[in-house]
XYZ file of N, CA and C in Angstrom:
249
model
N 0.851 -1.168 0.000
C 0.000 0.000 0.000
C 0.900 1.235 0.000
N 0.281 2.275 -0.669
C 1.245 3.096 -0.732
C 0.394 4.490 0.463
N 2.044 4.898 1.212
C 1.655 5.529 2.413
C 1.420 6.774 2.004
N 1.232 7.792 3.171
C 0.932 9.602 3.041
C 2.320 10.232 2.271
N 3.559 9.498 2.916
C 4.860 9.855 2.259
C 5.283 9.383 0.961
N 4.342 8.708 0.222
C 4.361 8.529 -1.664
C 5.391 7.122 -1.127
N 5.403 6.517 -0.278
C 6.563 5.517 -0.445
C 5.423 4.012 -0.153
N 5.831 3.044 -0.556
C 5.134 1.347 -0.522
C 5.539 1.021 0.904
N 4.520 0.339 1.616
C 5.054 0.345 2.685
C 4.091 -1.622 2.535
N 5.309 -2.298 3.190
C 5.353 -3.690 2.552
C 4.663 -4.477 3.113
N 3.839 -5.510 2.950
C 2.756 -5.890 4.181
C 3.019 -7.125 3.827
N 3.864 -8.163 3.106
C 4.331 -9.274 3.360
C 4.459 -10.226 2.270
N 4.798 -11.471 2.236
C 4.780 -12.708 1.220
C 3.698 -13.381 1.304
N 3.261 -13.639 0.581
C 2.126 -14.720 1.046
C 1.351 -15.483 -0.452
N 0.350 -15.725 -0.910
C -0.058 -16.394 -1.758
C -1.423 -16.066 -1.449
N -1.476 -15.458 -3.624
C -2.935 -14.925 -3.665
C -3.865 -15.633 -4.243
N -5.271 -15.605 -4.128
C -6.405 -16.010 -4.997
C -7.766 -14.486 -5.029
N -8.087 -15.405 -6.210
C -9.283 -14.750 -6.774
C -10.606 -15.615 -5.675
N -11.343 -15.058 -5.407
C -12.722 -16.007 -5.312
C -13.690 -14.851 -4.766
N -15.020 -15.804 -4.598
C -16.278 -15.292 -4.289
C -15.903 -14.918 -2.495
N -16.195 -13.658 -1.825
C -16.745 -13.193 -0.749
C -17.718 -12.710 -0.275
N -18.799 -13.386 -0.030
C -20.181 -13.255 0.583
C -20.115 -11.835 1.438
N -19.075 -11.134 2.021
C -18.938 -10.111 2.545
C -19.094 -8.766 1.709
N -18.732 -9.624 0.556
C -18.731 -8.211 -0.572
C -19.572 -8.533 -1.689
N -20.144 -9.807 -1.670
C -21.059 -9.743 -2.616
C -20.764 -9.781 -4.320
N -19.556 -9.952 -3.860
C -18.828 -10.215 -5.412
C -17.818 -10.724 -5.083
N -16.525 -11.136 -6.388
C -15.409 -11.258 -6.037
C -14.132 -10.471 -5.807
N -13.264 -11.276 -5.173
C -12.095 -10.587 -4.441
C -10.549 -11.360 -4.398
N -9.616 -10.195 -4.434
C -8.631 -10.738 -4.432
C -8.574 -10.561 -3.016
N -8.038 -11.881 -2.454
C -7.007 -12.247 -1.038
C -5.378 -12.792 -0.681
N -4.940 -12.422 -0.157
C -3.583 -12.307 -0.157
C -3.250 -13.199 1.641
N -2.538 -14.244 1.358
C -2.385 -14.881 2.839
C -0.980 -15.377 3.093
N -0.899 -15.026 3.764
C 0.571 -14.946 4.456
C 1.213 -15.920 4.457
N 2.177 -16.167 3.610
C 3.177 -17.384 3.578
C 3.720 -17.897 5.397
N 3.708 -17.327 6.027
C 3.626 -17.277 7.504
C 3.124 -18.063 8.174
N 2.468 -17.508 8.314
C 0.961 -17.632 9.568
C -0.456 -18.220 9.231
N -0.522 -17.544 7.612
C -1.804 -17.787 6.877
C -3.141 -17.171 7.354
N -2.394 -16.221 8.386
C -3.260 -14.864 8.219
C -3.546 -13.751 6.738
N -4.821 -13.212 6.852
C -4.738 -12.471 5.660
C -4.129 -11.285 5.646
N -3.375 -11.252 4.285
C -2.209 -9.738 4.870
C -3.431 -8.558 3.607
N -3.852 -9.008 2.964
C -4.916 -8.178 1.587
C -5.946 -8.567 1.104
N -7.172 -8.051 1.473
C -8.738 -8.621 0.558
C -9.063 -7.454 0.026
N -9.971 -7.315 -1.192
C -9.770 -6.323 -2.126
C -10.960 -7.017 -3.323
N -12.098 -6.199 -2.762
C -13.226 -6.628 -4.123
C -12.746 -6.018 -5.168
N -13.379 -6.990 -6.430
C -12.865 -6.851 -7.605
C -13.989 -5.911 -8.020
N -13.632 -4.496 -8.330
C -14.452 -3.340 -8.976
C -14.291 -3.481 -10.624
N -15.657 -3.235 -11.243
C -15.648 -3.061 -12.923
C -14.972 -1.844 -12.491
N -15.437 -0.804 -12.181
C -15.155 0.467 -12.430
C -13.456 0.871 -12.190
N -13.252 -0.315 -11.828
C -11.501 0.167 -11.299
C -10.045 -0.065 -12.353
N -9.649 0.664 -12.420
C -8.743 0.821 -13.326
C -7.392 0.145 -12.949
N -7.578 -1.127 -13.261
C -6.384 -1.941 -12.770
C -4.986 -2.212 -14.152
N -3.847 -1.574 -13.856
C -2.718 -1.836 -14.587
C -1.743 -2.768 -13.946
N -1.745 -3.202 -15.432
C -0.662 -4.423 -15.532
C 1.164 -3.809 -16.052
N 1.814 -3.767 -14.736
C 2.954 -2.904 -15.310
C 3.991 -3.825 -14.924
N 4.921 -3.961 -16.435
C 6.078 -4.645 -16.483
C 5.462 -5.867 -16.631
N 6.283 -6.560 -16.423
C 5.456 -8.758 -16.161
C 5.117 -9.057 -15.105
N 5.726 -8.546 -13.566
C 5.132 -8.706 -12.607
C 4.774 -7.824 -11.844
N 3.756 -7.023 -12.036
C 2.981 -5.920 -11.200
C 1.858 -5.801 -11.437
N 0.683 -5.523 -10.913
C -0.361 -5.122 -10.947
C -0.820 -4.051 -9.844
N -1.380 -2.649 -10.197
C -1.571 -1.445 -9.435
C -2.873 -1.020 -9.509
N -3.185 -0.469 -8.586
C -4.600 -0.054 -8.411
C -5.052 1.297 -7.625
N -6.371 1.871 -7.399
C -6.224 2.416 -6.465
C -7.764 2.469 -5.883
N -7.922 2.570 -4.859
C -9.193 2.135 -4.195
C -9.561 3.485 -3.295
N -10.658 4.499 -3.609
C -10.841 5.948 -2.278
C -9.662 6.467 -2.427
N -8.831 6.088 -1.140
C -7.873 7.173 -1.324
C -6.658 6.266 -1.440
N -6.484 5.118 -1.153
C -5.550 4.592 -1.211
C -4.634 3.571 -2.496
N -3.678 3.232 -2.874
C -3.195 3.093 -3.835
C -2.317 1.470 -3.359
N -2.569 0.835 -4.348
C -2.008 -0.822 -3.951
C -1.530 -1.406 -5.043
N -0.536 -2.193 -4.969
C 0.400 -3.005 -5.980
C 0.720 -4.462 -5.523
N 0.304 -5.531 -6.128
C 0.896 -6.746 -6.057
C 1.920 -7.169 -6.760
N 3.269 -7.595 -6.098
C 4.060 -7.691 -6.929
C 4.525 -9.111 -7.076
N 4.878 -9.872 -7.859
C 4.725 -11.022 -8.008
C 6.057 -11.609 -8.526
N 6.494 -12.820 -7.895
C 7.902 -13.311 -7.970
C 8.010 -13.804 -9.318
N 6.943 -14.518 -10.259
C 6.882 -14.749 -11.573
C 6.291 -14.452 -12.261
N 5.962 -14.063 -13.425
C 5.203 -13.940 -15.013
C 4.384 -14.497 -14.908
N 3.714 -16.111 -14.864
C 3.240 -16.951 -15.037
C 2.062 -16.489 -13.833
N 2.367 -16.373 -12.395
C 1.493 -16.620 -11.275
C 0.815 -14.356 -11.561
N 1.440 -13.523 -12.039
C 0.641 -12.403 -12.402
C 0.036 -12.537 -13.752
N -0.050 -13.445 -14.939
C -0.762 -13.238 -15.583
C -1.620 -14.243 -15.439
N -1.610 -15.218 -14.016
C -2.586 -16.007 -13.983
C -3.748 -14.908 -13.254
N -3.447 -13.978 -12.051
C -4.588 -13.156 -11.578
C -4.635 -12.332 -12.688
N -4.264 -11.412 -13.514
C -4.695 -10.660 -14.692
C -5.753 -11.269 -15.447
N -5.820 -12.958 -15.229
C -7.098 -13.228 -16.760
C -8.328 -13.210 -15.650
């Protein structure tokens, strides 16, 4: 997530999926902690949101006021959440 000071401030490793959240009534990306397997990111999937695909492994967004990037150790596992 990116902070008040324009800088990424890092919220961890972990392993993402797409799926349905009854909380949001649509779907969502979740992000769980290679760790603990606590959730470190959930994030309904908006039509209206303008999601870029930058470089081979990035994907950026921005949600109200805040601004978020998944960055991804391979090609393969970001253009699997991109389709």
């Amino acid at each position: 997530m990116l902070n008040a000071d324009r800088a990424w401030d890092d919220r961890g490793t972990g392993h993402i999926s797409s799926m349905f959240a009854e909380k949001y009534r649509g779907m969502c990306l979740q992000v769980r902690s290679e760790e603990d397997g606590g959730i470190l990111m959930e994030s309904k999937i908006q039509l209206h949101t303008a999601y870029q695909k930058q470089q081979d492994t990035l994907i950026v967004w921005s949600e109200q006021d805040n601004d978020y990037a998944l960055s991804f150790q391979e090609k393969a596992g970001c253009d699997e959440i991109w389709k």
